[in-house]
Structure formats: structure tokens, C-alpha cells
């Protein structure tokens, strides 16, 4: 039988318990507000070490200066993967019980923000060692169950899958909390924020959002939908249950061997470039057909076709060059990601021509 001490996870023997938790939902759904309240509650009630990594806080400020300054989705993907790498450095330090090393290649501003984020939550501190500064883990980080919350929109399943892969690589617990907030409420809350996003961004994300689907994806089985704007505390028992389940059931690599082998097989047997070429070609022709149906003016149709073909050529060239932005942790190309990015950028172009029309 578990003792209270064990349940709280503060025992000194036995494997350390660590969980990666993905928070997803539309902009202004209340994720950051929820994450702060959850972290406070878990520290107080469970005595866990909690680190909330809010992507908006950690991504370089320059990118957040305004919607126009935001990088393209493909750049976001690179930055998100870089941030996961930082997280991996932290996790390796926790797992090996050593100091946290500094990634040799990094985006300095993002790394600094990441370090500040961990320091502010009492997970690491700076120390001088042989005249060199280094980052050491705090007692809290090494002696308690560690619960890391990743706070971003995570609107594509593939974005969340990268976090799952990290959990699997280090046999960590994994769970997802989806803040299900009506679009209208998000738009309203967003409008009241000092740095409001353009409403179209929220509309677009609302259309793109791939909710966690545990029935379809076995790896998403540890997910909970929290209807918002209901008060976070209403869901607190269910949330704690989910987290405890994740804590007690780390993702096992062996369990997923079949899935992994199948994924590897598909990747090996598919000529990625050929497949991408066919798929992007189809998307462009469907988009052009849609534009004709919408009676976009012939001159604009021509420009739209040019832009879409240029975009397609750029994507294919990137793939041909083996551009690292399409490589996930296991250094494989995720074709569905390529297509998702293409859709995203294509939609931005299409919107421009459709709005010219009206
Ligand atoms: N349950 C709630 N009821 C009413 N207002 C809320 C609630 N939760 C958050 N808000 C308000 O909504 C706004 C957005 O909240 P928050 O920053 O937590 O959203 P978010 O999902 O993290 O947004 P983003 O993804 O853009 O960072 C804030 O002004 C916040 O005060």
C-alpha cells in the first residue's frame, strides 16, 4: 500500500517520477492563467516540483513584438524544436543527477529566457565552477516528483507528438490538457488584452485546431478536456487524477515498438520528395479550383497561381536540401508536418486574394 509520503512522491528511493504535460487550446483560452493556478496548487497540495514553460515568455522577444514580426510557421517549428532541446538538456541533468550543460548551438535570447524561467521556479541556480559559470539543479528539482507544463497552443497533433517522443525517449510520464474554450470567448478575451493578436489568427487557428483524439491515437490516451470558461478548480480532481496516472505510468519505449517500427517502415519505404510533390501539386490545384468557384478575378487568379507554385517550389527545394526544419527528434522527415505547414502558408496567401475580391 502506498504511504502518504510515497503518494506525494517525496520518498528518496525508487525511480524518480517526472511528467511532461502539454497544455493546448486557442489563443486566450486561458492556458497561462490555468497553468499558473495549477502550478501553485500542485506545489502546495502535492509538494511537487513544477516548471511551467510558457512559450510566449521564452521565445525571443523580437519575435513577439507584433504580429507582423512573427516568424513564419516553419521558423516557429525550428524554434519550438530548439526549445524542446533545451528542455532535454534540463531533463538529462535531472536524470543523471549532474549539472546542466549548455547546448553548443543555441539562440542566445531564447536560452537566456529559458534559464530565467527555470531559475524563477526554483529548479536551477547559477554557480561558479573552476572559474566557469554553470547551472546546478536545486534540491527541489532533484528530490521531488517533477512536473513540467508546456504552455503553448499546440494546435497540431504533430506539435504535441514531438513532446510525446521526448517523454518516450526518457521514459517520462506524458499527458495533455486541452482547454476547450469557445471561439467567441477567446476573441472577446483577446480583444481586451494589451497585446491582442489579430482576430483572423484566432479564427484560422480555430479551423486548424486538432483536438487530442485518444480514440484515434493511442499515444494521446492520457488527455483531458477542460471546458473553459469554467473555473479551473472545478476540474481539479480530474486533473490531479490525470497527472497521478501519468506520474505512475511513464511512457515505455518497448510498448510502442510496433508503432515505432511501422513509422520507421513508412518513412524508409516512401520517397518523401515524390510524395510531397504529388500532395502539394494536388493542394495547389484544389485551391485554384476553389478560387475559380469563388470567382476570383482572372488577374488575381494568375497571381495566386504564381504565388502558390512559388511556395510549392520553395517547400520542395527545402525538402531536397534536407532542410533541418522538417526533421523531428529522431531525424526523420514528418511528411504530415510538411503538409500542415504548406496548408498554413497557403491559407495566408489565399486569404489575401479572397479579401482583395470582396
Ligand atoms: N477562466 C477565465 N475567466 C475569465 N477570463 C479569463 C479566464 N482565464 C483567463 N482569462 C483572461 O483571458 C485572457 C487570456 O488568458 P491567458 O493569457 O491565460 O490565455 P492563453 O490561453 O494563455 O493565451 P495565449 O495562448 O495567447 O498566450 C487574460 O486576460 C485572462 O485574464
Coordinates of C-alpha atoms and ligand atoms in Angstrom, one line a residue:
X1 CA 0.0 0.0 0.0
X2 CA 1.2 3.5 -0.8
X3 CA 2.1 5.7 2.1
X4 CA 1.1 9.3 2.1
X5 CA 4.8 10.1 1.6
X6 CA 5.0 7.9 -1.4
X7 CA 1.8 9.2 -2.9
X8 CA 3.3 12.7 -2.6
X9 CA 6.3 11.2 -4.3
X10 CA 8.8 12.6 -1.8
X11 CA 10.4 9.3 -0.9
X12 CA 14.1 9.2 -1.6
X13 CA 14.4 5.7 -3.1
X14 CA 12.8 4.2 -6.2
X15 CA 12.7 5.7 -9.6
X16 CA 12.2 9.4 -9.8
X17 CA 8.9 10.5 -11.2
X18 CA 8.8 13.0 -14.0
X19 CA 5.9 14.1 -16.2
X20 CA 5.7 16.2 -19.3
X21 CA 2.3 17.9 -19.6
X22 CA 1.2 19.6 -22.8
X23 CA -1.4 22.4 -22.4
X24 CA -3.2 23.1 -25.6
X25 CA -6.0 25.4 -26.8
X26 CA -6.8 28.5 -28.8
X27 CA -5.1 31.8 -28.0
X28 CA -6.7 33.5 -25.0
X29 CA -8.4 30.2 -24.0
X30 CA -6.9 30.8 -20.5
X31 CA -3.9 28.4 -20.7
X32 CA -1.4 30.6 -18.9
X33 CA -3.8 31.6 -16.3
X34 CA -4.7 27.9 -15.8
X35 CA -1.0 26.8 -15.7
X36 CA -0.2 29.3 -13.0
X37 CA -3.1 28.2 -10.8
X38 CA -2.3 24.6 -11.4
X39 CA 1.4 25.0 -10.6
X40 CA 0.6 26.8 -7.4
X41 CA -1.9 24.1 -6.4
X42 CA 0.5 21.2 -7.1
X43 CA 3.3 22.8 -5.2
X44 CA 1.1 23.5 -2.2
X45 CA -1.1 20.3 -2.2
X46 CA 1.2 17.7 -3.6
X47 CA 4.6 19.1 -2.8
X48 CA 5.8 18.5 -6.4
X49 CA 8.4 20.5 -8.2
X50 CA 6.7 22.3 -11.0
X51 CA 8.1 24.1 -14.0
X52 CA 5.7 25.9 -16.4
X53 CA 7.4 26.7 -19.7
X54 CA 5.3 29.4 -21.3
X55 CA 6.4 29.5 -24.9
X56 CA 5.3 33.2 -25.3
X57 CA 7.7 34.1 -22.4
X58 CA 10.6 32.0 -23.7
X59 CA 10.6 32.7 -27.4
X60 CA 12.8 35.7 -28.3
X61 CA 11.1 39.0 -27.6
X62 CA 11.9 40.3 -31.0
X63 CA 9.5 37.7 -32.5
X64 CA 6.7 38.8 -30.2
X65 CA 6.9 42.5 -30.9
X66 CA 3.9 42.4 -33.1
X67 CA 2.0 40.0 -35.4
X68 CA 3.9 41.3 -38.4
X69 CA 7.3 40.5 -36.8
X70 CA 6.3 36.9 -36.0
X71 CA 8.3 34.3 -37.9
X72 CA 6.9 32.0 -40.5
X73 CA 5.4 28.7 -39.2
X74 CA 8.5 26.9 -40.4
X75 CA 10.6 29.1 -38.3
X76 CA 8.3 28.6 -35.3
X77 CA 8.8 24.9 -35.8
X78 CA 12.6 25.2 -35.6
X79 CA 12.3 27.4 -32.5
X80 CA 9.9 25.0 -30.9
X81 CA 12.2 22.1 -31.5
X82 CA 15.1 24.2 -30.2
X83 CA 13.2 24.8 -27.0
X84 CA 12.5 21.1 -26.7
X85 CA 16.2 20.6 -27.0
X86 CA 16.8 22.9 -24.1
X87 CA 14.2 21.0 -22.1
X88 CA 16.1 17.9 -23.0
X89 CA 19.3 19.3 -21.6
X90 CA 17.5 20.1 -18.4
X91 CA 15.9 16.6 -18.2
X92 CA 19.3 15.0 -18.8
X93 CA 20.7 16.9 -15.9
X94 CA 17.8 15.8 -13.7
X95 CA 18.0 12.1 -14.8
X96 CA 21.8 11.9 -14.5
X97 CA 21.9 14.0 -11.3
X98 CA 24.5 16.3 -12.8
X99 CA 24.9 20.0 -13.7
X100 CA 23.0 21.3 -16.7
X101 CA 25.2 21.7 -19.7
X102 CA 24.8 24.4 -22.3
X103 CA 23.8 23.5 -25.8
X104 CA 26.7 24.3 -28.2
X105 CA 24.4 25.9 -30.7
X106 CA 21.6 28.0 -29.4
X107 CA 19.6 31.1 -29.9
X108 CA 21.1 33.2 -27.1
X109 CA 18.0 35.2 -26.2
X110 CA 15.8 32.1 -26.0
X111 CA 18.3 30.2 -24.0
X112 CA 18.6 33.1 -21.5
X113 CA 14.8 33.3 -21.2
X114 CA 14.7 29.5 -20.7
X115 CA 17.3 29.7 -17.9
X116 CA 15.4 32.6 -16.3
X117 CA 12.2 30.5 -16.5
X118 CA 13.8 27.6 -14.7
X119 CA 15.5 29.8 -12.1
X120 CA 12.3 31.7 -11.3
X121 CA 10.6 28.4 -10.5
X122 CA 13.4 27.2 -8.2
X123 CA 14.6 24.4 -10.5
X124 CA 18.1 25.5 -11.2
X125 CA 20.6 28.1 -9.9
X126 CA 23.9 29.6 -11.3
X127 CA 27.2 28.6 -9.7
X128 CA 30.8 29.2 -10.5
X129 CA 32.8 26.1 -11.0
X130 CA 36.6 26.2 -11.9
X131 CA 36.1 29.8 -12.9
X132 CA 33.3 28.8 -15.3
X133 CA 29.7 29.5 -14.6
X134 CA 27.3 26.6 -14.7
X135 CA 23.8 25.7 -13.8
X136 CA 23.1 23.4 -10.9
X137 CA 19.8 21.7 -10.0
X138 CA 18.1 22.9 -6.9
X139 CA 17.2 20.4 -4.1
X140 CA 13.5 20.9 -5.2
X141 CA 14.3 19.7 -8.7
X142 CA 16.1 16.6 -7.7
X143 CA 14.2 15.5 -4.6
X144 CA 10.6 15.8 -5.7
X145 CA 8.4 14.5 -8.5
X146 CA 9.0 16.8 -11.3
X147 CA 6.1 18.1 -13.4
X148 CA 6.8 20.2 -16.5
X149 CA 4.0 22.0 -18.1
X150 CA 4.4 23.2 -21.7
X151 CA 2.2 26.1 -22.3
X152 CA 1.6 26.8 -26.0
X153 CA -1.3 26.5 -28.4
X154 CA -0.1 23.1 -29.7
X155 CA -2.9 23.1 -32.2
X156 CA -1.5 20.4 -34.5
X157 CA -1.2 16.9 -33.3
X158 CA 2.3 16.7 -34.7
X159 CA 3.4 19.5 -32.4
X160 CA 2.3 17.5 -29.4
X161 CA 3.7 14.3 -30.7
X162 CA 7.2 15.9 -30.5
X163 CA 6.7 16.3 -26.8
X164 CA 5.5 12.7 -26.5
X165 CA 8.6 11.5 -28.3
X166 CA 10.7 13.3 -25.8
X167 CA 8.7 11.6 -22.9
X168 CA 9.2 8.3 -24.6
X169 CA 12.9 8.8 -25.1
X170 CA 13.5 9.3 -21.4
X171 CA 10.6 7.2 -20.0
X172 CA 8.7 10.1 -18.6
X173 CA 5.1 10.4 -17.9
X174 CA 3.1 12.2 -20.5
X175 CA -0.3 13.8 -20.5
X176 CA -2.3 16.5 -22.3
X177 CA -4.8 19.1 -21.0
X178 CA -7.0 20.7 -23.7
X179 CA -8.6 24.0 -22.7
X180 CA -11.8 23.9 -24.7
X181 CA -12.9 27.5 -24.9
X182 CA -15.5 28.7 -27.4
X183 CA -14.0 30.8 -30.2
X184 CA -16.2 33.8 -29.4
X185 CA -15.0 33.8 -25.8
X186 CA -11.4 33.7 -27.0
X187 CA -11.9 36.5 -29.4
X188 CA -13.6 38.6 -26.7
X189 CA -10.8 38.0 -24.1
X190 CA -8.1 38.5 -26.7
X191 CA -9.7 41.9 -27.6
X192 CA -9.3 43.0 -24.1
X193 CA -5.6 42.2 -23.9
X194 CA -2.9 44.9 -24.3
X195 CA -1.1 42.9 -27.0
X196 CA -4.0 41.4 -28.7
X197 CA -3.5 39.0 -31.7
X198 CA -5.2 39.8 -34.9
X199 CA -8.7 38.1 -34.7
X200 CA -8.0 36.4 -38.0
X201 CA -5.2 34.5 -36.4
X202 CA -7.6 33.1 -33.8
X203 CA -10.2 32.2 -36.5
X204 CA -7.5 30.5 -38.5
X205 CA -6.2 28.5 -35.6
X206 CA -9.8 27.6 -34.7
X207 CA -10.1 26.0 -38.1
X208 CA -6.8 24.2 -37.9
X209 CA -7.0 23.0 -34.3
X210 CA -6.6 19.2 -34.0
X211 CA -8.0 18.4 -30.6
X212 CA -6.5 15.5 -28.7
X213 CA -8.1 12.3 -30.0
X214 CA -7.4 9.4 -27.7
X215 CA -9.7 7.1 -29.6
X216 CA -7.6 7.5 -32.8
X217 CA -4.2 8.0 -31.3
X218 CA -3.1 5.6 -28.6
X219 CA -0.3 8.0 -27.5
X220 CA -3.0 10.6 -26.7
X221 CA -4.9 8.4 -24.3
X222 CA -3.7 10.4 -21.3
X223 CA -5.6 13.5 -22.2
X224 CA -8.3 15.6 -20.5
X225 CA -10.6 18.2 -22.0
X226 CA -11.3 21.1 -19.6
X227 CA -14.3 23.1 -20.7
X228 CA -13.5 26.8 -20.3
X229 CA -14.5 29.3 -19.1
X230 CA -15.5 27.1 -16.2
X231 CA -13.3 27.7 -13.2
X232 CA -10.1 25.7 -13.2
X233 CA -10.8 24.4 -9.7
X234 CA -14.0 22.6 -10.9
X235 CA -11.7 20.3 -12.9
X236 CA -9.1 20.0 -10.2
X237 CA -9.9 16.4 -9.1
X238 CA -9.9 15.1 -12.6
X239 CA -6.7 17.0 -13.4
X240 CA -4.9 15.6 -10.4
X241 CA -6.1 12.1 -11.3
X242 CA -4.7 12.5 -14.8
X243 CA -1.4 13.8 -13.5
X244 CA -1.1 11.0 -11.0
X245 CA -1.8 8.4 -13.7
X246 CA 0.9 10.0 -15.9
X247 CA 3.3 10.1 -12.9
X248 CA 2.8 6.4 -12.2
X249 CA 2.8 5.2 -15.8
X250 CA 5.8 6.6 -17.7
X251 CA 5.8 6.0 -21.4
X252 CA 7.6 2.8 -22.1
X253 CA 9.6 2.5 -25.3
X254 CA 9.1 -1.2 -25.7
X255 CA 5.3 -0.8 -25.6
X256 CA 5.5 1.4 -28.6
X257 CA 8.0 -0.7 -30.5
X258 CA 5.4 -1.8 -33.1
X259 CA 4.2 1.7 -33.7
X260 CA 7.8 2.8 -33.9
X261 CA 8.7 0.1 -36.4
X262 CA 5.7 0.9 -38.5
X263 CA 6.6 4.6 -38.6
X264 CA 10.2 3.8 -39.5
X265 CA 9.0 1.4 -42.2
X266 CA 6.8 4.0 -43.8
X267 CA 9.5 6.6 -43.7
X268 CA 12.0 4.2 -45.3
X269 CA 9.7 2.9 -48.0
X270 CA 8.4 6.2 -49.1
X271 CA 10.1 8.5 -51.4
X272 CA 9.3 11.6 -49.3
X273 CA 10.1 14.1 -52.0
X274 CA 7.9 12.4 -54.6
X275 CA 5.1 12.0 -52.2
X276 CA 5.4 15.7 -51.1
X277 CA 5.5 16.8 -54.8
X278 CA 2.3 14.9 -55.6
X279 CA 0.5 16.1 -52.5
X280 CA 1.4 19.8 -52.8
X281 CA 0.5 19.7 -56.5
X282 CA -2.9 18.4 -55.6
X283 CA -3.4 21.1 -52.9
X284 CA -2.4 23.8 -55.3
X285 CA -4.9 22.6 -58.0
X286 CA -7.7 22.2 -55.4
X287 CA -7.0 25.7 -54.1
X288 CA -7.1 27.1 -57.7
X289 CA -10.3 25.3 -58.3
X290 CA -11.8 26.8 -55.1
X291 CA -10.6 30.3 -56.1
X292 CA -12.3 29.9 -59.6
X293 CA -15.5 28.7 -57.9
X294 CA -15.3 31.8 -55.7
X295 CA -15.0 33.8 -58.9
X296 CA -11.7 35.4 -58.0
X297 CA -10.8 37.8 -60.9
X298 CA -8.6 36.4 -63.7
X299 CA -5.8 38.7 -63.0
X300 CA -5.8 37.7 -59.3
X301 CA -6.1 34.1 -60.3
X302 CA -2.9 34.4 -62.2
X303 CA -1.1 36.0 -59.3
X304 CA -2.4 33.4 -56.9
X305 CA -1.2 30.6 -59.1
X306 CA 2.2 32.1 -59.3
X307 CA 2.5 32.6 -55.6
X308 CA 1.3 29.1 -54.8
X309 CA 3.6 27.5 -57.3
X310 CA 6.5 29.5 -55.9
X311 CA 5.6 28.4 -52.4
X312 CA 5.4 24.8 -53.6
X313 CA 8.8 25.1 -55.2
X314 CA 10.3 26.5 -52.1
X315 CA 9.0 23.7 -50.0
X316 CA 10.3 21.1 -52.4
X317 CA 13.6 22.7 -52.5
X318 CA 13.8 22.8 -48.7
X319 CA 13.0 19.1 -48.7
X320 CA 15.5 18.3 -51.3
X321 CA 18.2 20.1 -49.3
X322 CA 17.2 18.0 -46.4
X323 CA 16.4 21.2 -44.5
X324 CA 16.6 20.5 -40.9
X325 CA 13.3 22.3 -40.2
X326 CA 11.5 19.2 -41.4
X327 CA 13.4 16.8 -39.2
X328 CA 11.9 15.8 -35.9
X329 CA 13.9 14.5 -32.9
X330 CA 14.5 11.1 -34.5
X331 CA 15.9 12.8 -37.5
X332 CA 13.2 11.7 -39.8
X333 CA 11.0 13.8 -42.0
X334 CA 7.5 14.1 -40.9
X335 CA 5.5 14.5 -44.2
X336 CA 2.3 15.4 -42.4
X337 CA 4.1 18.3 -40.8
X338 CA 5.4 19.5 -44.2
X339 CA 1.8 19.4 -45.5
X340 CA 0.5 21.1 -42.4
X341 CA 3.0 23.9 -42.9
X342 CA 2.2 24.2 -46.5
X343 CA -1.5 24.5 -45.8
X344 CA -0.8 27.2 -43.2
X345 CA 1.2 29.3 -45.6
X346 CA -1.1 28.6 -48.5
X347 CA -4.1 29.8 -46.4
X348 CA -2.3 33.1 -45.7
X349 CA -1.8 33.6 -49.4
X350 CA -5.3 32.6 -50.3
X351 CA -6.9 34.9 -47.7
X352 CA -5.1 37.8 -49.3
X353 CA -6.6 37.1 -52.7
X354 CA -10.1 36.3 -51.3
X355 CA -10.1 39.6 -49.3
X356 CA -9.0 41.5 -52.4
X357 CA -12.0 40.1 -54.1
X358 CA -14.6 41.5 -51.7
Ligands
LIG1 N1 -11.5 31.5 -16.6 C1 -11.4 32.7 -17.1 N2 -12.4 33.6 -17.0 C2 -12.3 34.8 -17.5 N3 -11.2 35.4 -18.0 C3 -10.1 34.5 -18.1 C4 -10.1 33.2 -17.6 N4 -8.9 32.6 -17.9 C5 -8.2 33.6 -18.5 N5 -8.9 34.7 -18.6 C6 -8.4 36.0 -19.2 O1 -8.3 35.8 -20.6 C7 -7.1 36.4 -21.1 C8 -6.2 35.4 -21.7 O2 -5.8 34.5 -20.7 P1 -4.4 33.7 -20.9 O3 -3.3 34.6 -21.1 O4 -4.3 32.8 -19.7 O5 -4.7 32.8 -22.2 P2 -3.8 31.9 -23.0 O6 -4.6 30.8 -23.5 O7 -2.5 31.6 -22.3 O8 -3.4 32.9 -24.2 P3 -2.2 32.8 -25.3 O9 -2.3 31.4 -25.9 O10 -2.5 33.8 -26.3 O11 -1.0 33.0 -24.5 C9 -6.4 37.1 -19.9 O12 -6.8 38.5 -19.9 C10 -7.0 36.4 -18.7 O13 -7.1 37.2 -17.6

